Coordinates of C-alpha atoms in Angstrom, one line a residue:
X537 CA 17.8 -65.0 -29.9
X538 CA 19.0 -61.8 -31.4
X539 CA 20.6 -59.4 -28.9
X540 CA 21.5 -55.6 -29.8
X541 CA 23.5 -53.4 -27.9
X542 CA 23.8 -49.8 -28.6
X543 CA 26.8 -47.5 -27.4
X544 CA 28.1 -43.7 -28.3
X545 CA 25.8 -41.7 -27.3
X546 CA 26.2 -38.8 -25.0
X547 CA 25.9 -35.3 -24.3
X548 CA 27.7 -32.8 -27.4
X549 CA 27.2 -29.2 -28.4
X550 CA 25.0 -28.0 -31.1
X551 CA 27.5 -28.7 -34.2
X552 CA 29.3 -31.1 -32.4
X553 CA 29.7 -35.2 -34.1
X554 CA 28.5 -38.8 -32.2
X555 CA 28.8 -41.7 -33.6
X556 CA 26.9 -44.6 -32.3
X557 CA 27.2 -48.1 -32.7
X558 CA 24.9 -51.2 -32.3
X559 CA 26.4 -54.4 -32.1
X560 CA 24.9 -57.8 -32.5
X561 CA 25.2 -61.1 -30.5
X562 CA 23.7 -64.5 -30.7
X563 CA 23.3 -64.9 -34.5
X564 CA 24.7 -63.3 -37.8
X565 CA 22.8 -60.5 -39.0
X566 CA 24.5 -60.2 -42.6
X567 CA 21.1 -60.6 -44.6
X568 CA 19.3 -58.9 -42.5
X569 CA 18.3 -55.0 -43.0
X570 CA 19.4 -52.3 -40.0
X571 CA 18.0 -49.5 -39.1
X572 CA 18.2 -46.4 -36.8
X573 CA 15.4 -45.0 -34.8
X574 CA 15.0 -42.4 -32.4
X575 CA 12.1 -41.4 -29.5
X576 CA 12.4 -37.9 -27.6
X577 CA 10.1 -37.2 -24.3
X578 CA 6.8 -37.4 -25.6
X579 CA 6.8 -38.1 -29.4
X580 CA 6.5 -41.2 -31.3
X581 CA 9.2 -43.2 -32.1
X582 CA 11.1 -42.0 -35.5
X583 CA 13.1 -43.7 -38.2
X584 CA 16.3 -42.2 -38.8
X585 CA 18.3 -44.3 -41.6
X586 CA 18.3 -47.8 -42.4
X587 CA 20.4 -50.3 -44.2
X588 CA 20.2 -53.0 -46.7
X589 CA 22.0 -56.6 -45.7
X590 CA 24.6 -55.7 -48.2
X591 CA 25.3 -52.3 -47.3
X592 CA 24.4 -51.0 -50.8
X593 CA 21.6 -49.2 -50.5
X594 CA 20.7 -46.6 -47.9
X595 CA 17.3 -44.8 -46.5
X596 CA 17.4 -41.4 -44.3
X597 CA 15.2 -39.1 -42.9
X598 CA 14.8 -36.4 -44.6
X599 CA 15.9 -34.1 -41.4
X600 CA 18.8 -35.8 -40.7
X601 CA 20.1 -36.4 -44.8
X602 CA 23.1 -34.9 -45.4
X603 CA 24.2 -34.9 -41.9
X604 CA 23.7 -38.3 -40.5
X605 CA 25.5 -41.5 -41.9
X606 CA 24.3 -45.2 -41.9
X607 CA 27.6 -48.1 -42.1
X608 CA 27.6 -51.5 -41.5
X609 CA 29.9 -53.9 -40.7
X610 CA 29.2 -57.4 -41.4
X611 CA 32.1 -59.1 -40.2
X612 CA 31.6 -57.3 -36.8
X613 CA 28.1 -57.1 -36.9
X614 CA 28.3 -54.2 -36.2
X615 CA 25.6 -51.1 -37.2
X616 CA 27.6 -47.7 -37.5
X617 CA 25.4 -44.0 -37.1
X618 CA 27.7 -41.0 -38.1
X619 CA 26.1 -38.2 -36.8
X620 CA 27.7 -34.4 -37.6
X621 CA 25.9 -31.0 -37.1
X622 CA 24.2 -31.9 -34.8
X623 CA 21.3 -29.8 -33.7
X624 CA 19.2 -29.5 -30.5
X625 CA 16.1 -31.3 -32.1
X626 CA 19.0 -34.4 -32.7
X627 CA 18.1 -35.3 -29.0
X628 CA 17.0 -38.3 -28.0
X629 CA 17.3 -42.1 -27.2
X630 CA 18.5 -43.7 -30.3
X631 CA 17.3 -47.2 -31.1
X632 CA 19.2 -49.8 -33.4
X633 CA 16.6 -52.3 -35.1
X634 CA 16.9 -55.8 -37.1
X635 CA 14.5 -56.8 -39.9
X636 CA 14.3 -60.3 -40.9
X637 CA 14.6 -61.0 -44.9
X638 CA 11.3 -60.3 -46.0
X639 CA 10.1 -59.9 -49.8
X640 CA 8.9 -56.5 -48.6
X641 CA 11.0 -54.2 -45.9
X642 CA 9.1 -51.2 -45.2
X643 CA 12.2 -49.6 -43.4
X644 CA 10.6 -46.4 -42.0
X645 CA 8.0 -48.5 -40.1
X646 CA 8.7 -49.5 -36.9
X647 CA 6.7 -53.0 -36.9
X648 CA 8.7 -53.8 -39.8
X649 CA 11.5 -54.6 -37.2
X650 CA 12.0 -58.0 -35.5
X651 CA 14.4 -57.1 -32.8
X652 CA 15.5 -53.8 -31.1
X653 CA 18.4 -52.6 -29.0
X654 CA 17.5 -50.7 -25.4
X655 CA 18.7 -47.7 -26.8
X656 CA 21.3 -45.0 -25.8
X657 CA 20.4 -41.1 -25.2
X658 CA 21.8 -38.1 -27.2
X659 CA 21.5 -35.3 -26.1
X660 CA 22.7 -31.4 -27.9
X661 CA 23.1 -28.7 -26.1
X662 CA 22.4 -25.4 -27.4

């Protein structure tokens, strides 16, 4: 059984930087993909960026491109999210998420996702 752990989040002012972490127990997650989701008070659960097993290729939002940052560190398994400028509609509880090698990873989707940290809040002040 997979276990996820998120960490980093916190309260910052608008402009301000997080950086959150997931890290991974109970197996190696080096092939499989990562991603980052988040779920503020009454809205559906987002994707935010995701990861390939390698670290090679990476997937944002297109609200948070340019701003956030997706890393990975296999030998840690460990899941990195760089977030700068951040902006009031930034808050939220941040999910980490594991996909199992599949032929087809649809990264932005939710179900796509095999196992799922229990989150950590952000929140940006004004």
């Amino acid at each position: 059984q997979v276990q996820l752990v998120e960490s980093g989040g916190g309260l910052v002012q608008a402009g301000g930087s997080l950086r959150l972490s997931c890290a991974a127990s109970g197996r190696s997650l080096s092939s499989y993909g990562m991603g980052w989701f988040r779920q503020a008070p009454g809205k559906e659960r987002e994707f935010v960026a995701a990861i390939s097993w390698s670290g090679g290729i990476r997937y944002y939002a297109d609200s948070v491109k340019g701003r956030f940052t997706i890393s990975r560190d296999n030998a840690k398994n460990t899941v990195f999210l760089q977030m700068n400028n951040l902006k009031p509609e930034d808050t939220a509880v941040y999910y980490c998420a594991a996909a199992k090698p599949a032929t087809a990873w649809r990264y932005a989707e939710p179900q796509y996702y095999d196992y799922w940290g229990q989150g950590t809040q952000v929140t940006v002040s004004s």
